[in-house]
Amino acid sequence: MLTRRTTLQASLAGALAASTGALPVAAQDGPFRFGIIADPQYAPVPPNLATKRYYANSLWKMQEAIADLNGHDLRFVATLGDIIDRHWESFGHILPLYDTLKHPKLFLLGNHDYEVGREFLRSVVRTVGMPNTYYDVPVGGWRFVVIDGNDVTTFAPPVGDPRRELAAERLAALKAAGAPNAQSWNGSLGDAQYAWLTETLERARAARENVIVLSHYPVYPANIHNLWDSPKLVDLLTSYDNFVAFFCGHNHAGNYGEIGGRHFLNFRGMVDTPTTTAYSVVEIHPDRIEILGRGREENRTLTIRARA
């Protein structure tokens, strides 16, 4: 059935194909590349020196990052949430910079992207041009799966949405259990999203596609920033032999963990220093993923495990 979601997914996939060639890149054709930006968290406000957040500086950092990324042959550039820190007007300052990007752009949303006032909550997804809060895109024999950790939260669903009440119950249960990630600025996935994610992973496995999941919130290793339902999500993802990596933001210090050859990489936040940036170019090779860091982001080599 043709729906708004499938139509928008097709349009996004078409934009990716148009910008990089209509046919997927086979392994023998060499690596393909994409860009990753985490937590610009822009707002036209003074820095918070206690938390070391330099919100306004992200505007020129983003300009420099886009100028650099435009000089590379990239399939797309993904921003892993927290495009802004607060205020609806902040989108109007930073999104025009993305219009200067020569590559297709993938967005997902973080908790701060919803700090815009209740009257604007229903408009955030449309404003950044996302096909849905969660979606997937095939690129070069891989499938990039964008998940939405704001699905069941106390802040992202519109007022009156039953997901807010469910989120309050989940948060209360975690607090009662003494979970370190029982924080109001974290979130979780709903049942409908889990069903979609399972179906998407099944389709990718049937198509012999490797999978990279893009998220705002981390899930592993254990950390106060992790999704409330991290164990459930980790168990689901690692049950698929074609799941390769989980890329996320939210924890601005960055982090890394590995489970059975599957990589969980938390990219560092762009907003956290007065003068140093943070973003990456990622290269996909047949046997490995190369992270080419800029600024605070370090270089890494992530080995791709052999599939069963």
Tab-separated table of C-alpha atoms in Angstrom:
chain	number	residue	atom	x	y	z
A	1	MET	CA	0.000	0.000	0.000
A	2	LEU	CA	1.305	3.433	-0.913
A	3	THR	CA	1.406	5.637	2.170
A	4	ARG	CA	2.879	9.025	3.048
A	5	ARG	CA	5.758	7.252	4.786
A	6	THR	CA	6.622	4.969	1.850
A	7	THR	CA	6.319	7.851	-0.591
A	8	LEU	CA	8.687	10.022	1.446
A	9	GLN	CA	11.092	7.120	1.962
A	10	ALA	CA	11.159	6.561	-1.788
A	11	SER	CA	11.802	10.259	-2.368
A	12	LEU	CA	14.687	10.263	0.107
A	13	ALA	CA	16.173	7.095	-1.377
A	14	GLY	CA	15.808	8.652	-4.810
A	15	ALA	CA	17.660	11.760	-3.715
A	16	LEU	CA	20.483	9.611	-2.398
A	17	ALA	CA	20.647	7.640	-5.614
A	18	ALA	CA	20.517	10.741	-7.775
A	19	SER	CA	23.400	12.325	-5.939
A	20	THR	CA	25.680	9.299	-6.051
A	21	GLY	CA	24.625	7.177	-9.004
A	22	ALA	CA	21.510	5.079	-9.518
A	23	LEU	CA	23.122	1.695	-8.912
A	24	PRO	CA	24.338	0.376	-5.546
A	25	VAL	CA	28.092	0.210	-5.152
A	26	ALA	CA	29.365	-3.352	-5.123
A	27	ALA	CA	32.102	-4.348	-2.707
A	28	GLN	CA	34.728	-4.572	-5.447
A	29	ASP	CA	34.063	-0.960	-6.431
A	30	GLY	CA	35.778	0.216	-3.256
A	31	PRO	CA	34.530	2.208	-0.277
A	32	PHE	CA	31.685	4.646	-0.159
A	33	ARG	CA	31.654	7.565	2.246
A	34	PHE	CA	29.225	9.611	4.281
A	35	GLY	CA	29.429	12.341	6.901
A	36	ILE	CA	28.366	12.278	10.554
A	37	ILE	CA	27.609	15.290	12.766
A	38	ALA	CA	26.435	14.915	16.363
A	39	ASP	CA	24.815	17.460	18.649
A	40	PRO	CA	25.402	20.904	17.131
A	41	GLN	CA	22.806	22.030	19.700
A	42	TYR	CA	22.728	25.559	18.320
A	43	ALA	CA	20.934	28.412	20.058
A	44	PRO	CA	21.636	32.167	19.934
A	45	VAL	CA	22.360	32.313	23.659
A	46	PRO	CA	25.454	32.795	25.855
A	47	PRO	CA	27.543	29.699	26.651
A	48	ASN	CA	26.929	27.626	29.742
A	49	LEU	CA	30.407	27.514	31.235
A	50	ALA	CA	29.394	25.012	33.929
A	51	THR	CA	28.373	22.396	31.353
A	52	LYS	CA	30.850	23.619	28.726
A	53	ARG	CA	28.213	24.182	26.072
A	54	TYR	CA	28.985	26.914	23.533
A	55	TYR	CA	25.644	27.025	21.749
A	56	ALA	CA	26.094	30.004	19.432
A	57	ASN	CA	29.533	28.829	18.272
A	58	SER	CA	27.948	25.853	16.537
A	59	LEU	CA	26.836	28.169	13.751
A	60	TRP	CA	30.359	28.870	12.512
A	61	LYS	CA	31.474	25.332	13.343
A	62	MET	CA	28.701	24.037	11.103
A	63	GLN	CA	29.733	26.415	8.319
A	64	GLU	CA	33.288	25.095	8.484
A	65	ALA	CA	32.133	21.480	8.661
A	66	ILE	CA	29.891	21.842	5.618
A	67	ALA	CA	32.667	23.545	3.648
A	68	ASP	CA	34.927	20.575	4.417
A	69	LEU	CA	32.270	17.924	3.740
A	70	ASN	CA	31.388	19.553	0.423
A	71	GLY	CA	34.932	18.783	-0.693
A	72	HIS	CA	34.390	15.030	-0.354
A	73	ASP	CA	32.501	12.503	-2.453
A	74	LEU	CA	29.815	11.532	0.061
A	75	ARG	CA	26.589	9.569	-0.234
A	76	PHE	CA	24.929	11.692	2.465
A	77	VAL	CA	25.548	13.612	5.683
A	78	ALA	CA	23.659	12.491	8.797
A	79	THR	CA	23.071	14.661	11.853
A	80	LEU	CA	22.463	12.519	14.939
A	81	GLY	CA	19.999	14.786	16.705
A	82	ASP	CA	20.020	17.928	18.828
A	83	ILE	CA	20.262	20.197	15.822
A	84	ILE	CA	19.243	22.988	18.184
A	85	ASP	CA	19.297	23.435	21.936
A	86	ARG	CA	16.092	25.447	22.411
A	87	HIS	CA	13.765	28.051	20.869
A	88	TRP	CA	11.764	27.503	17.689
A	89	GLU	CA	13.623	30.372	16.018
A	90	SER	CA	16.922	28.466	16.285
A	91	PHE	CA	15.875	26.195	13.412
A	92	GLY	CA	15.599	29.273	11.208
A	93	HIS	CA	19.246	30.121	11.900
A	94	ILE	CA	20.924	26.744	11.410
A	95	LEU	CA	18.815	24.954	8.794
A	96	PRO	CA	19.748	27.430	6.014
A	97	LEU	CA	23.358	26.294	6.457
A	98	TYR	CA	22.301	22.772	5.551
A	99	ASP	CA	20.928	24.140	2.285
A	100	THR	CA	24.544	24.850	1.283
A	101	LEU	CA	25.417	21.172	1.694
A	102	LYS	CA	26.021	19.519	-1.692
A	103	HIS	CA	25.100	16.077	-0.411
A	104	PRO	CA	21.742	14.610	0.642
A	105	LYS	CA	21.102	15.132	4.342
A	106	LEU	CA	19.655	12.682	6.832
A	107	PHE	CA	18.212	14.065	10.048
A	108	LEU	CA	17.031	12.456	13.228
A	109	LEU	CA	15.836	14.282	16.298
A	110	GLY	CA	17.169	14.586	19.832
A	111	ASN	CA	15.589	15.677	23.076
A	112	HIS	CA	16.647	19.319	22.672
A	113	ASP	CA	14.987	19.563	19.257
A	114	TYR	CA	11.670	19.428	21.115
A	115	GLU	CA	12.449	22.313	23.476
A	116	VAL	CA	10.497	24.655	21.234
A	117	GLY	CA	7.192	25.181	23.024
A	118	ARG	CA	4.146	22.929	23.058
A	119	GLU	CA	2.510	24.692	20.131
A	120	PHE	CA	5.396	23.678	17.834
A	121	LEU	CA	5.790	19.995	18.792
A	122	ARG	CA	3.786	18.711	15.818
A	123	SER	CA	5.859	20.816	13.402
A	124	VAL	CA	9.413	19.743	14.248
A	125	VAL	CA	9.579	16.686	11.964
A	126	ARG	CA	8.138	18.586	8.997
A	127	THR	CA	10.411	21.572	9.578
A	128	VAL	CA	13.629	19.545	9.300
A	129	GLY	CA	12.278	17.637	6.278
A	130	MET	CA	12.264	14.138	7.742
A	131	PRO	CA	10.006	11.518	6.105
A	132	ASN	CA	8.956	10.286	9.537
A	133	THR	CA	10.404	10.154	13.042
A	134	TYR	CA	11.860	6.740	12.098
A	135	TYR	CA	12.690	5.467	8.603
A	136	ASP	CA	15.246	3.480	6.614
A	137	VAL	CA	17.292	4.130	3.479
A	138	PRO	CA	19.226	1.640	1.312
A	139	VAL	CA	22.656	2.850	0.172
A	140	GLY	CA	25.358	0.895	-1.638
A	141	GLY	CA	24.227	-2.570	-0.536
A	142	TRP	CA	23.724	-1.381	3.048
A	143	ARG	CA	20.614	-0.306	4.912
A	144	PHE	CA	20.719	2.713	7.196
A	145	VAL	CA	17.996	2.469	9.825
A	146	VAL	CA	17.034	5.691	11.614
A	147	ILE	CA	15.279	5.045	14.927
A	148	ASP	CA	13.363	7.470	17.145
A	149	GLY	CA	14.259	7.421	20.829
A	150	ASN	CA	11.816	10.280	21.428
A	151	ASP	CA	8.902	7.989	20.575
A	152	VAL	CA	7.802	7.309	24.155
A	153	THR	CA	9.029	10.266	26.222
A	154	THR	CA	7.616	12.835	28.579
A	155	PHE	CA	8.405	15.726	26.214
A	156	ALA	CA	8.166	14.866	22.472
A	157	PRO	CA	4.608	13.553	21.938
A	158	PRO	CA	1.934	16.244	21.754
A	159	VAL	CA	0.119	17.084	24.967
A	160	GLY	CA	-2.640	14.551	25.533
A	161	ASP	CA	-0.889	11.783	23.604
A	162	PRO	CA	-1.065	8.500	25.615
A	163	ARG	CA	2.650	7.969	25.031
A	164	ARG	CA	3.355	10.684	27.602
A	165	GLU	CA	1.563	8.707	30.302
A	166	LEU	CA	3.330	5.510	29.234
A	167	ALA	CA	6.661	7.347	29.380
A	168	ALA	CA	5.955	8.567	32.909
A	169	GLU	CA	5.221	4.965	33.963
A	170	ARG	CA	8.428	3.673	32.371
A	171	LEU	CA	10.512	6.420	33.955
A	172	ALA	CA	8.993	5.843	37.386
A	173	ALA	CA	9.715	2.111	37.162
A	174	LEU	CA	13.337	2.732	36.219
A	175	LYS	CA	13.774	5.233	39.036
A	176	ALA	CA	12.318	2.730	41.492
A	177	ALA	CA	14.848	0.180	40.245
A	178	GLY	CA	17.697	2.670	40.700
A	179	ALA	CA	18.631	2.665	37.003
A	180	PRO	CA	21.292	5.315	36.234
A	181	ASN	CA	19.627	6.139	32.891
A	182	ALA	CA	16.309	6.926	34.598
A	183	GLN	CA	16.558	10.506	33.409
A	184	SER	CA	13.708	12.660	32.118
A	185	TRP	CA	15.836	13.686	29.125
A	186	ASN	CA	16.090	10.097	27.873
A	187	GLY	CA	13.369	8.103	26.154
A	188	SER	CA	12.301	4.816	24.610
A	189	LEU	CA	10.716	3.136	21.599
A	190	GLY	CA	7.053	2.230	21.335
A	191	ASP	CA	5.584	-1.126	20.309
A	192	ALA	CA	4.735	0.065	16.795
A	193	GLN	CA	8.329	1.172	16.228
A	194	TYR	CA	9.667	-2.150	17.499
A	195	ALA	CA	7.404	-3.980	15.061
A	196	TRP	CA	8.621	-1.758	12.221
A	197	LEU	CA	12.260	-2.213	13.258
A	198	THR	CA	11.947	-5.996	13.338
A	199	GLU	CA	10.308	-5.996	9.906
A	200	THR	CA	13.040	-3.705	8.549
A	201	LEU	CA	15.829	-5.915	9.911
A	202	GLU	CA	14.138	-8.975	8.398
A	203	ARG	CA	13.892	-7.302	4.988
A	204	ALA	CA	17.520	-6.246	5.145
A	205	ARG	CA	18.630	-9.766	6.048
A	206	ALA	CA	16.589	-11.257	3.210
A	207	ALA	CA	18.197	-8.765	0.802
A	208	ARG	CA	21.697	-9.602	2.131
A	209	GLU	CA	22.154	-5.993	3.255
A	210	ASN	CA	24.375	-5.035	6.159
A	211	VAL	CA	22.727	-2.665	8.645
A	212	ILE	CA	23.893	0.470	10.433
A	213	VAL	CA	21.438	1.929	12.933
A	214	LEU	CA	21.436	5.702	13.489
A	215	SER	CA	20.096	6.988	16.794
A	216	HIS	CA	20.298	10.063	18.959
A	217	TYR	CA	20.427	8.076	22.174
A	218	PRO	CA	23.096	5.464	22.994
A	219	VAL	CA	22.236	1.938	24.116
A	220	TYR	CA	25.621	0.406	24.991
A	221	PRO	CA	27.832	0.471	27.075
A	222	ALA	CA	25.791	1.289	30.189
A	223	ASN	CA	25.592	5.050	30.698
A	224	ILE	CA	23.252	7.634	32.193
A	225	HIS	CA	22.442	8.832	28.653
A	226	ASN	CA	21.164	5.477	27.373
A	227	LEU	CA	17.645	4.772	26.187
A	228	TRP	CA	15.371	3.458	28.921
A	229	ASP	CA	14.848	0.230	26.947
A	230	SER	CA	18.487	-0.261	25.947
A	231	PRO	CA	18.736	-3.982	26.896
A	232	LYS	CA	15.684	-4.846	24.799
A	233	LEU	CA	16.995	-2.955	21.790
A	234	VAL	CA	20.522	-4.376	22.080
A	235	ASP	CA	19.134	-7.918	22.290
A	236	LEU	CA	17.037	-7.359	19.172
A	237	LEU	CA	19.824	-5.847	17.090
A	238	THR	CA	22.501	-8.374	18.033
A	239	SER	CA	20.168	-11.252	17.139
A	240	TYR	CA	20.688	-10.321	13.460
A	241	ASP	CA	23.959	-11.338	11.838
A	242	ASN	CA	23.715	-8.477	9.331
A	243	PHE	CA	23.641	-5.799	12.050
A	244	VAL	CA	27.080	-4.176	11.976
A	245	ALA	CA	27.049	-0.899	13.898
A	246	PHE	CA	25.024	1.514	16.001
A	247	PHE	CA	25.956	5.204	15.630
A	248	CYS	CA	24.581	7.762	18.089
A	249	GLY	CA	25.090	11.082	19.864
A	250	HIS	CA	23.498	12.526	23.058
A	251	ASN	CA	26.475	11.706	25.305
A	252	HIS	CA	28.719	14.560	24.197
A	253	ALA	CA	31.847	13.001	25.705
A	254	GLY	CA	31.586	10.100	23.254
A	255	ASN	CA	31.786	6.387	24.016
A	256	TYR	CA	32.427	3.030	22.406
A	257	GLY	CA	31.487	-0.575	23.091
A	258	GLU	CA	31.485	-3.847	21.205
A	259	ILE	CA	29.326	-6.972	21.485
A	260	GLY	CA	30.282	-10.017	19.444
A	261	GLY	CA	31.949	-7.927	16.746
A	262	ARG	CA	29.071	-5.412	16.579
A	263	HIS	CA	30.079	-1.812	17.194
A	264	PHE	CA	28.316	0.793	19.323
A	265	LEU	CA	29.905	4.171	18.648
A	266	ASN	CA	28.817	7.352	20.390
A	267	PHE	CA	30.101	10.364	18.430
A	268	ARG	CA	31.232	13.441	20.339
A	269	GLY	CA	29.157	16.601	20.449
A	270	MET	CA	30.000	19.616	18.310
A	271	VAL	CA	28.702	22.096	20.901
A	272	ASP	CA	31.094	21.350	23.746
A	273	THR	CA	34.112	23.570	23.183
A	274	PRO	CA	34.612	27.248	22.337
A	275	THR	CA	36.901	26.664	19.353
A	276	THR	CA	37.246	22.942	18.558
A	277	THR	CA	34.751	21.205	16.306
A	278	ALA	CA	33.658	17.549	16.126
A	279	TYR	CA	32.374	15.625	13.101
A	280	SER	CA	33.506	12.744	10.897
A	281	VAL	CA	33.800	11.272	7.446
A	282	VAL	CA	32.970	7.556	7.477
A	283	GLU	CA	34.321	5.108	4.889
A	284	ILE	CA	32.629	1.755	4.311
A	285	HIS	CA	35.038	-0.921	3.071
A	286	PRO	CA	34.221	-4.589	2.434
A	287	ASP	CA	35.971	-5.658	5.657
A	288	ARG	CA	35.948	-2.554	7.856
A	289	ILE	CA	34.550	0.876	8.640
A	290	GLU	CA	37.004	3.741	8.876
A	291	ILE	CA	36.049	6.728	11.036
A	292	LEU	CA	38.016	9.788	9.917
A	293	GLY	CA	37.505	12.223	12.760
A	294	ARG	CA	37.690	15.984	12.697
A	295	GLY	CA	38.456	18.112	15.754
A	296	ARG	CA	37.599	16.242	18.951
A	297	GLU	CA	36.440	13.155	17.061
A	298	GLU	CA	39.161	10.514	16.862
A	299	ASN	CA	40.031	8.145	14.031
A	300	ARG	CA	38.856	4.555	14.432
A	301	THR	CA	38.846	1.303	12.490
A	302	LEU	CA	35.793	-0.913	13.057
A	303	THR	CA	36.161	-4.435	11.703
A	304	ILE	CA	33.120	-5.903	9.933
A	305	ARG	CA	32.544	-9.437	11.227
A	306	ALA	CA	31.914	-12.231	8.784
A	307	ARG	CA	28.219	-13.089	8.421
A	308	ALA	CA	26.896	-16.565	9.031
